[in-house]
Coordinates of C-alpha atoms and ligand atoms in Angstrom, one line a residue:
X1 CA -18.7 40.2 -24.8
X2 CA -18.0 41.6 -21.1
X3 CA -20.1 40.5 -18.4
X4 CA -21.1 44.3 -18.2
X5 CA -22.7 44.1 -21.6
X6 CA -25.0 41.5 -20.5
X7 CA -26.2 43.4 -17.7
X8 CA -24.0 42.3 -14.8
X9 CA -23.1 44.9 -11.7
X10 CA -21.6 45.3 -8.7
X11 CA -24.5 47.2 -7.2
X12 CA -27.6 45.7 -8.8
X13 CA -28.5 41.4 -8.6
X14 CA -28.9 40.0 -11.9
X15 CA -31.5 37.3 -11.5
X16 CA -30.6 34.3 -13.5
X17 CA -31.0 30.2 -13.6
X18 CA -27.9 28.5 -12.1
X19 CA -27.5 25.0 -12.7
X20 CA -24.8 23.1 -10.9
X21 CA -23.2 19.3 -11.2
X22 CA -22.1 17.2 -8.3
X23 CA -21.3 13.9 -9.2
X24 CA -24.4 12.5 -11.0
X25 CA -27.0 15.2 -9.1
X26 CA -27.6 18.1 -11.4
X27 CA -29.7 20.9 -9.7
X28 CA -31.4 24.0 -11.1
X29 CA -32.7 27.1 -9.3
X30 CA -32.9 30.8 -9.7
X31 CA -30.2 32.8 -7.9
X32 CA -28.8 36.6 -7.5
X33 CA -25.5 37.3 -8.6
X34 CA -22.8 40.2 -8.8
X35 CA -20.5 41.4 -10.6
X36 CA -16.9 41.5 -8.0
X37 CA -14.9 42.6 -10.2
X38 CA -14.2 42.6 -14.5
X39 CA -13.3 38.8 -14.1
X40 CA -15.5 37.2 -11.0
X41 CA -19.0 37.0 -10.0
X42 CA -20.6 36.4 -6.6
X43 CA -23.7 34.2 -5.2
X44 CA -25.3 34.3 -2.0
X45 CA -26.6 30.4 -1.7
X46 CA -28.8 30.0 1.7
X47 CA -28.3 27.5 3.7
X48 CA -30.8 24.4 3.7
X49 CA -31.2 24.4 -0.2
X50 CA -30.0 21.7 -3.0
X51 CA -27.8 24.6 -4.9
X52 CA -25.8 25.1 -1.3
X53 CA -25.8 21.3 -0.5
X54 CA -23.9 20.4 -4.1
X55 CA -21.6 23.4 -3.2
X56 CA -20.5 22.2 0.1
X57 CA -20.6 18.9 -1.4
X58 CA -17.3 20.1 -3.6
X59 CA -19.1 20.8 -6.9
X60 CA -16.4 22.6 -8.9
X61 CA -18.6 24.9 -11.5
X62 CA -21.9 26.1 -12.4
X63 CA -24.0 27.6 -15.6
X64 CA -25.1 30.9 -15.4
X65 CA -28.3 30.7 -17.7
X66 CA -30.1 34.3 -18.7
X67 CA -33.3 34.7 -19.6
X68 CA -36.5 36.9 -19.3
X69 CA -38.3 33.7 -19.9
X70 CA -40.9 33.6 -16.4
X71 CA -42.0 30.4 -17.5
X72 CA -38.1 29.0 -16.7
X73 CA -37.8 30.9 -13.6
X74 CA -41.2 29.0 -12.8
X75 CA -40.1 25.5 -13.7
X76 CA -36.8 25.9 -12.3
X77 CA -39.0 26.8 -8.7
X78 CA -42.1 24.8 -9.2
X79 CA -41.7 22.1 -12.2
X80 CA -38.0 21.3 -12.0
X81 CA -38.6 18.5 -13.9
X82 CA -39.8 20.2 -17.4
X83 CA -36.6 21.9 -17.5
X84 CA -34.6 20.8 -20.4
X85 CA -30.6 20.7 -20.1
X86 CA -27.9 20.3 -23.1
X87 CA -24.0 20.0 -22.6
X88 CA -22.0 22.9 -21.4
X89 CA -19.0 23.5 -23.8
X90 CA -16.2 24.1 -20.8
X91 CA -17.8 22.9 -17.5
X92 CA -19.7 20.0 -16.3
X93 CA -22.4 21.2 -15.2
X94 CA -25.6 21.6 -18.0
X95 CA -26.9 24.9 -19.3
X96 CA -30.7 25.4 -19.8
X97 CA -32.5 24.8 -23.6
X98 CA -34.2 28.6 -24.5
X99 CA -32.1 31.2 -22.6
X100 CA -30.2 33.7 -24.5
X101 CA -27.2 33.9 -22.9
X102 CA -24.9 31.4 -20.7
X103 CA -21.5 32.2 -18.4
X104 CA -19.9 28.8 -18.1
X105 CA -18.2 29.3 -14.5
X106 CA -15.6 27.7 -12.7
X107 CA -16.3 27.8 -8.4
X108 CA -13.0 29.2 -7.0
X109 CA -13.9 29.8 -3.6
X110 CA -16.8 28.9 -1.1
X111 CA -17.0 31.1 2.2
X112 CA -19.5 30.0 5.1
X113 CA -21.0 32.8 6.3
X114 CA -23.3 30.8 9.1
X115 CA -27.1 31.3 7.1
X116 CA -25.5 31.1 3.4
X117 CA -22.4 30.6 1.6
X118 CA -20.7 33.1 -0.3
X119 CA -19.5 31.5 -3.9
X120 CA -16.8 33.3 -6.0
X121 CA -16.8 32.4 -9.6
X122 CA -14.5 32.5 -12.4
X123 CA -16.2 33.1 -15.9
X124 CA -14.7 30.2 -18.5
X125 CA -17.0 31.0 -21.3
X126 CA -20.0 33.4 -22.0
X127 CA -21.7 32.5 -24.8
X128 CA -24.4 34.7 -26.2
X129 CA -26.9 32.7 -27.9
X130 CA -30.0 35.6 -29.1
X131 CA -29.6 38.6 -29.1
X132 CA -33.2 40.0 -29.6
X133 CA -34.6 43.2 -28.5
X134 CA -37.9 43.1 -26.8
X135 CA -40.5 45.3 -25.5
X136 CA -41.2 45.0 -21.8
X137 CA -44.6 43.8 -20.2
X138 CA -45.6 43.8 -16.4
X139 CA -46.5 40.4 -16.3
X140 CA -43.2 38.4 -16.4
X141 CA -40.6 40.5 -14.2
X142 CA -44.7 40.1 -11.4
X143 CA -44.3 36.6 -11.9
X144 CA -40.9 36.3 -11.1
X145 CA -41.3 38.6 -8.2
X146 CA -44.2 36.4 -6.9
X147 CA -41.6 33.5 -7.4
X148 CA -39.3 35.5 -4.9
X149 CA -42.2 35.7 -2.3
X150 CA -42.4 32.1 -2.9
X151 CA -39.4 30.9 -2.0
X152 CA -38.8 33.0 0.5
X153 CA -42.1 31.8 2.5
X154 CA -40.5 27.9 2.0
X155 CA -37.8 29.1 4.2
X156 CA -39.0 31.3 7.5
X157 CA -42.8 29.6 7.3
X158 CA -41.5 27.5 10.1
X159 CA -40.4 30.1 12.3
X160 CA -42.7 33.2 11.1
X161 CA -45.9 33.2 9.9
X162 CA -46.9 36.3 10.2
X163 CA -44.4 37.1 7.5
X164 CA -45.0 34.4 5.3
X165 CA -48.9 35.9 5.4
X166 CA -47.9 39.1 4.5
X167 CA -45.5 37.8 1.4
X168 CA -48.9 35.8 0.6
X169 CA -50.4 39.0 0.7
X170 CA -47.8 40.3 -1.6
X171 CA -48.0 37.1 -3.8
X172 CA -51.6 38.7 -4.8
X173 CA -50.8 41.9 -5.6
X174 CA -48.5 40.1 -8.3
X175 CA -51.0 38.1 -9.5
X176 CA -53.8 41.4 -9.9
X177 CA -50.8 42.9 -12.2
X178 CA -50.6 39.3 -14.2
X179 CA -54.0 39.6 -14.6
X180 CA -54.4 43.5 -15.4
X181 CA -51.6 43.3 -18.0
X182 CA -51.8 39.7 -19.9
X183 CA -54.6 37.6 -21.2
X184 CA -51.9 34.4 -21.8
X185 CA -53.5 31.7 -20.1
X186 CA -50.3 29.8 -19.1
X187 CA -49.0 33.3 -17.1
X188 CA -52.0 33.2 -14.8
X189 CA -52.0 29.6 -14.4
X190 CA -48.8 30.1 -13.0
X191 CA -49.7 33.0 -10.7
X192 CA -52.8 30.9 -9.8
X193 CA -50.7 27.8 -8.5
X194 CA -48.2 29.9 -6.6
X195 CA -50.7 31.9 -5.0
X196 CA -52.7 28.4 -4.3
X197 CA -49.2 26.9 -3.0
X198 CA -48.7 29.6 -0.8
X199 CA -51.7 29.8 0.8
X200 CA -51.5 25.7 1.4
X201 CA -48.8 25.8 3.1
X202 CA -49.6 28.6 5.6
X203 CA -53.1 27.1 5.9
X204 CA -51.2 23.3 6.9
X205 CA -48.4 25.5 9.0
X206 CA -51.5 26.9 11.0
X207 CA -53.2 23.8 11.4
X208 CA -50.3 22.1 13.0
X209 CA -49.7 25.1 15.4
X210 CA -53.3 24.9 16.6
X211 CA -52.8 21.1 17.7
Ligands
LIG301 C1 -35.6 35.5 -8.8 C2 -35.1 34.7 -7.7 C3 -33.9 34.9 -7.2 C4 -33.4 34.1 -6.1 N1 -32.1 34.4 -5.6 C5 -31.6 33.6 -4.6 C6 -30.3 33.9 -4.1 O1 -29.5 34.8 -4.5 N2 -29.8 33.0 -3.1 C7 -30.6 32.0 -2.6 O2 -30.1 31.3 -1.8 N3 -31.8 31.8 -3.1 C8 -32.4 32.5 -4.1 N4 -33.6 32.3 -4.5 C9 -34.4 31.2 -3.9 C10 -34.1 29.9 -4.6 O3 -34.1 29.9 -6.0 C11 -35.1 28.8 -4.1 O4 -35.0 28.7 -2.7 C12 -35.0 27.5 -4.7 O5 -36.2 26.8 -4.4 C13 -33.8 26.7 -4.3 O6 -33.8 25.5 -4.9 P1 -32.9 24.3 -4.5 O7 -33.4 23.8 -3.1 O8 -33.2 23.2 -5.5 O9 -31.5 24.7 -4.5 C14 -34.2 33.1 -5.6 C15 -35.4 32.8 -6.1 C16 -35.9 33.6 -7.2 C17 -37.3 33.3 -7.7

């Protein structure tokens, strides 16, 4: 199996779970990556986030977990702690119960490039663990892009809130699709609590400005 075949490119992110080992700290977090060339990938890790703190800490590889699954992109955001881990077979660091695919990685080289950290990676393994075909719905890939929003207020709502207000704003055009195209109760829970998240933490950001 070439990292092509599952979907990797050097123009397009593939959005997947990384999960990385530093001593006894194991982190997990969704993260873009591309393809550099046939044998190494690349991640962009921001600044001021567990993922880039373990990498500038020295941690020497990663998991690259792939799923669809919105419900892990969503714990590994919002419930890290309901994620479920299981030994690697070449690296340290754990891969993710319930993803179909994992690329065991080595780190090989760390850039600082002042707001993030540029990450080369070595593949060790890729191991390929379902290989089902399934029909596409609206509601997962809106729930992972609301997750985007998310994460991305956590950062600049400090310094910007006007954009922050207007990924909010975005945040509920996500959740209008969740709830046009799915009737699963535990899909708009999630968009619910994001969306509620969100708005808290403009509403407390605003607060603290007026006084
Ligand atoms: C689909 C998706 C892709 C993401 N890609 C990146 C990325 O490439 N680089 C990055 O620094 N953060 C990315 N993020 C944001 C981090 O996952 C997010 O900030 C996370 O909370 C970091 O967790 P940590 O502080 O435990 O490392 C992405 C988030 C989502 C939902």
């Amino acid at each position: 199996m070439r990292l092509r075949d599952l979907g990797f490119s050097k123009l397009t992110y593939s959005e997947i779970i990384l999960t990385i080992r530093h001593g006894d700290a194991v982190n997990v977090a969704p993260m873009g990556v591309l393809l550099e060339d046939d044998k190494r990938l690349s991640l962009r890790v921001y600044k001021g986030q567990r993922t880039c703190e373990l990498i500038e800490k020295g941690a020497v590889d990663c998991v690259l977990n792939i799923t669809c699954n919105s419900t892990l992109f969503y714990d590994a955001v919002l419930n890290k702690s309901e994620i479920s881990y299981y030994p690697s077979e070449t690296v340290s660091s754990p891969r993710v119960r319930g993803c179909d695919a994992y690329v065991e990685c080595s780190i090989i080289d760390v850039e600082d490039c002042g707001e993030y950290v540029r990450v080369l990676l070595k593949p060790q393994l890729i191991k390929v663990s379902r290989r089902m075909v399934k029909t596409h719905n609206r509601a997962e890939p809106a729930v992972i892009e609301a997750l985007v929003c998310f994460t991305k207020i956590l950062h600049l709502i400090k310094n910007n809130v006007e954009m922050a207000e207007s990924l909010k704003e975005r945040i509920k055009i996500f959740r209008e699709i969740v709830y046009h195209s799915t009737r699963n109760k535990k899909l708009r829970m999630m968009m619910t609590e994001i969306l509620d998240r969100a708005e808290k933490m403009i509403r407390e950001k605003k607060a603290i400005d007026k006084h």
